[in-house]
CSV table of C-alpha atoms in Angstrom, one decimal:
chain,number,residue,atom,x,y,z
W,1,MET,CA,0.0,0.1,0.0
W,2,SER,CA,1.6,3.3,-1.1
W,3,GLY,CA,-0.3,5.5,1.5
W,4,ASP,CA,-1.7,7.9,-1.0
W,5,SER,CA,-5.3,7.2,-0.2
W,6,GLU,CA,-5.7,10.9,0.8
W,7,ALA,CA,-5.1,11.9,-2.8
W,8,VAL,CA,-7.8,9.4,-4.0
W,9,ARG,CA,-10.3,10.3,-1.2
W,10,PRO,CA,-9.6,13.9,-0.3
W,11,TRP,CA,-13.1,14.6,1.4
W,12,ARG,CA,-13.1,13.8,5.1
W,13,LEU,CA,-16.1,13.5,7.4
W,14,ILE,CA,-15.3,14.6,10.9
W,15,ARG,CA,-17.7,14.2,14.0
W,16,GLN,CA,-17.2,17.1,16.5
W,17,ASP,CA,-18.7,16.6,20.0
W,18,CYS,CA,-20.0,19.3,22.3
W,19,HIS,CA,-16.4,19.8,23.9
W,20,GLY,CA,-14.9,20.3,20.6
W,21,ASN,CA,-13.2,16.9,20.3
W,22,ARG,CA,-12.8,15.8,16.7
W,23,TYR,CA,-12.9,12.2,15.2
W,24,ARG,CA,-12.5,11.2,11.7
W,25,VAL,CA,-15.4,9.1,10.5
W,26,GLY,CA,-14.1,8.4,7.1
W,27,SER,CA,-12.6,9.7,3.9
W,28,TYR,CA,-14.4,9.9,0.5
W,29,ALA,CA,-13.7,10.4,-3.1
W,30,THR,CA,-16.4,13.0,-3.8
W,31,ARG,CA,-17.9,16.0,-1.8
W,32,ALA,CA,-21.4,14.8,-2.5
W,33,GLU,CA,-20.6,11.4,-0.9
W,34,ALA,CA,-19.1,13.0,2.2
W,35,LEU,CA,-22.2,15.5,2.5
W,36,HIS,CA,-24.7,12.8,2.0
W,37,LEU,CA,-23.3,10.8,5.0
W,38,ALA,CA,-23.0,13.9,7.1
W,39,GLU,CA,-26.6,14.6,6.5
W,40,ARG,CA,-27.7,11.0,7.4
W,41,LEU,CA,-25.6,11.0,10.5
W,42,GLY,CA,-26.5,14.5,11.4
W,43,GLU,CA,-30.2,13.5,11.8
W,44,ARG,CA,-29.3,12.0,15.1
W,45,GLY,CA,-28.3,15.4,16.4
W,46,ASP,CA,-24.5,14.9,16.4
W,47,GLY,CA,-22.3,17.6,14.8
W,48,TYR,CA,-20.5,16.6,11.6
W,49,LEU,CA,-18.1,18.6,9.4
W,50,VAL,CA,-16.8,18.0,5.9
W,51,GLU,CA,-13.3,18.9,5.1
W,52,HIS,CA,-11.3,18.9,1.9
W,53,GLN,CA,-7.6,17.9,1.9
W,54,ARG,CA,-5.8,19.9,-0.7
W,55,SER,CA,-2.9,18.7,-2.7
W,56,ASP,CA,-0.5,21.1,-0.8
W,57,GLY,CA,-1.5,19.4,2.5
W,58,SER,CA,-3.8,22.3,3.8
W,59,VAL,CA,-7.3,21.4,5.0
W,60,GLN,CA,-10.5,23.5,4.1
W,61,ALA,CA,-13.7,23.1,6.1
W,62,VAL,CA,-16.6,23.0,3.5
W,63,SER,CA,-20.3,23.6,4.4
W,64,GLY,CA,-23.2,21.9,2.8
């Protein structure tokens, strides 16, 4: 395994609890896929964020 899965799946779904702790739920190939799961999981009342890992290594939070 080459370890380049971030390049293939640059969209990350992050769960953030009420204390600000963040947990990666998964990585996805498309924004639509990440947002769809965030909406489904968000129905439970938990807070979910979608982030994009850019090729330069920086991370950008993306809203729905």
